[in-house]
Amino acid sequence: MAASKKVNIFCLIAAVGAVGRLAGAQSAGVDYPIVPVPATTVKFRDAFWAPRIETNRTATIPTSFAKCEETHRRENFRIAARLSDKQWLGDYGFNDSDIYKVIEGAAYSLMTRPDKKLDAYLDEVIADIAAAQESDGYLYTLWTAPADQKPPQYERMVVRVKERKWDNLQHDHELYNLGHLYEAAVAHHQATGKTSLLDVATKTADLLVETFGPGKMQSTSGHPEIEIGLVKLYRETGKREYLDLAKFFVDTRGTITKDKPQLWGEYCQDHKPFLQQDEAVGHAVRALYLYSGATDVAALTGDTEYAATLETLWKNVAGKKLYLTGGVGATGAGEAFGGNYDLPNATAYCETCAAIANVLWNHRMFLLHGDSKYADEMERTLYNGFLSGVSLDGTHFFYPNPLASDGGHERVEWFGCPCCPSNVCRFMPSIPGFVYAVDGDTVYVNLFVAGEAKLQLAGGSVTIKQETNYPWDGRVKITVEPDTPGLEFTVKIRVPGWARNIASSEGLYEFADSLPGPLPTVAEGGRSCWNPRDGGYATIKRRWQATNDIVVDLPMHIQRVTAAAEVAADRGRVALQRGPIVFCVEHSDVPAGQVENLVLPDDAELTTQFDPKLLAGVQVIEGTAIATRYSGDEAEPVIVQEEVPFREIPYYAWAHRGRGAMAVWLARDADHAAPLPLPTLANRSRATASPGANGNLAVLSDGQLPEKSVSHEPGFVHWWPRKGETQWVQYDFPEPATVGSVEVYWFDDTGVGECRTPQSWKLLAQDAAGEWTEVAHPSAYECAADRINRCEFDPIETPALRLEIQSQPGWSTGLHEWRVIAE
């Protein structure tokens, strides 16, 4: 096991759910042909990632542990162990997984920054976890907690068919939790050498081997993750049965068995057998965790059918379902992929966990095939779709990451389902493991980050150093120093797709113009080592001297991006990208604070500069846009166009300067913009709402109606998750006005969420004394969906009008538009 352990350190920390070689796999001659260089041997000394990894260590991990304590996630283990008389707290059985993920992140941090206090704290938490484990190895605190300490909503949370363990694998997350336990256990063992958590993990895994498989219980997990965890546990222990069980769980998906008499559907990745899948559907995180685990199985078993299916699925995601930011998941309905080319911006779900999973999968696909296109997508997601999910101070998080906002979004400290914060904890310190990889005597340089790494090749050790200010500057100096001068090996340096004017390998996005400046160059010893025919890698094979410099120059031009014509949401629109960074325009950077009314003409001149004082130091793009607005009267309004200065910032940095509008994609002409509405009594008024209101109140008077009540665009206000309550929204007029009718368009996301048209509503007018009285003789208070609901009443002069809404019992409510008609 000594050799195995050495290789495990080599593979483990490369990434969350990492990959690499193990002695047992090597003896079979089957594994990933390319092996990642572990993050523990890659030292970042840059101004971009190194501070973020340190912030994760000093802020994200400690605050996440504090939240796990505050929300009883740790206490729940003590309750299950009969060490606490408190009530089990939480709404989900998968709460156990959050503490596992934070432990994993803490272990990664310990590998590079020893911390006695943190190490001791982990010992205490792990002791609670071990105490909660049942004698047969079963570990799931919600089930094991004493009956009188289970939460009042237990019967709603857990639906047991036969009142036994493993009865509700579709929903209960028993196996999902264990997958994260295994990842944490391996990380902790590698970091400390202690087996305390690894012993807990192997005891549960042995129980799984006894319970599941051919001739045993034949089912799988409603949320994939167990597959990734079992593979990691196999690599750490050498127990082949763990790998076999991971494959069994993949192969059982989409099949009817004695223990799974019906399919669970797309949401659970149980709609069809894995080898028959050709489109990414259902819950995006579940899908990408499954694909990651299946890629591990493909590599470790040499299964070519698995590999072919995975490539088909990858082409579907990269070519039809991937956002420009690298985010995935078009809809909040099931946190799922949409249809092909269904990529709405304001309602994009793009869960932070899905971005992490997308990086993990693309990394594995690169290790399996060695194609630069996977590394391109990995980089896209790292710098954009993932990084937007965590604030600059490391303590606030996005769950969804939309590509447009009306101002209703802000990062928060924690969630009822805090999978994203805990995932950030473990993912951030693993990023150094994505930079380099080795295949025998070939070194891959996939990412550009200042620092150095020690690599072990088949013929000897090599130190590689990088000097660069990436991602703001595309010049990279790579120094290659073999321990033995004269050692022959190959260095392959990725030339990113964006630098070769390829916005997307599968054609989902294109750069609108040819490269406006020089092509990329890669030179060693004054000799050019790359030309466009070489594709995504510059390959240098030679006998290397003691010190060798390679200079990579990736000119960073401002590039206009357009989407494929099939993407309806982006037709007539353009986005800006520079290097790997996708940009957006935000409310703070345009005169009126509005963005949907902006037009960025194709011939608009753009400039860029680095602003060290803005958002911890960012590159900005500046230019002149055209702001559109309606003018004239309501009968014959005309669109007025005015030039306005604007600035774009990196997408990852938005929502740090207060709530407000944001957009990645801007109209290329006035036909695709949303002009500001004519001045009305409503939009000249000050809008306020009852506590709990979500969304930008300005959308209620923007003059834009949705296609249907379920639509999330052009914007709405809602009170979810408050249900069955009385809510209100109010207009305080600029001066007393005489009004006699209103029009309301309700929000109702039946089939998607928990908002419905209201049970009832009424209008209240304010008198001179500030008292509220219902208007006289209202015609009707209609609650119909998908249309305007007009109410007429006796004209009244008032300084303010209030719309009072009674939600249906058990449901929340919201509205798209509220118009007030002056007499």
Coordinates of C-alpha atoms in Angstrom, one line a residue, residues 584-591 593 598 614-615 645-649 657:
C584 CA -21.4 42.3 -18.4
V585 CA -22.9 45.7 -18.0
E586 CA -24.3 46.6 -14.6
H587 CA -26.6 49.3 -13.3
S588 CA -23.6 51.2 -11.7
D589 CA -21.9 51.7 -15.0
V590 CA -24.6 53.4 -17.1
P591 CA -26.1 56.8 -16.5
G593 CA -29.0 52.5 -14.2
L598 CA -29.1 49.7 -24.4
L614 CA -12.6 48.6 -8.8
L615 CA -13.8 45.3 -7.4
P645 CA -21.2 56.2 -22.0
F646 CA -21.1 52.7 -20.5
R647 CA -18.6 50.4 -18.9
E648 CA -18.5 46.6 -18.6
I649 CA -17.0 44.6 -15.8
R657 CA -22.3 47.3 -5.6

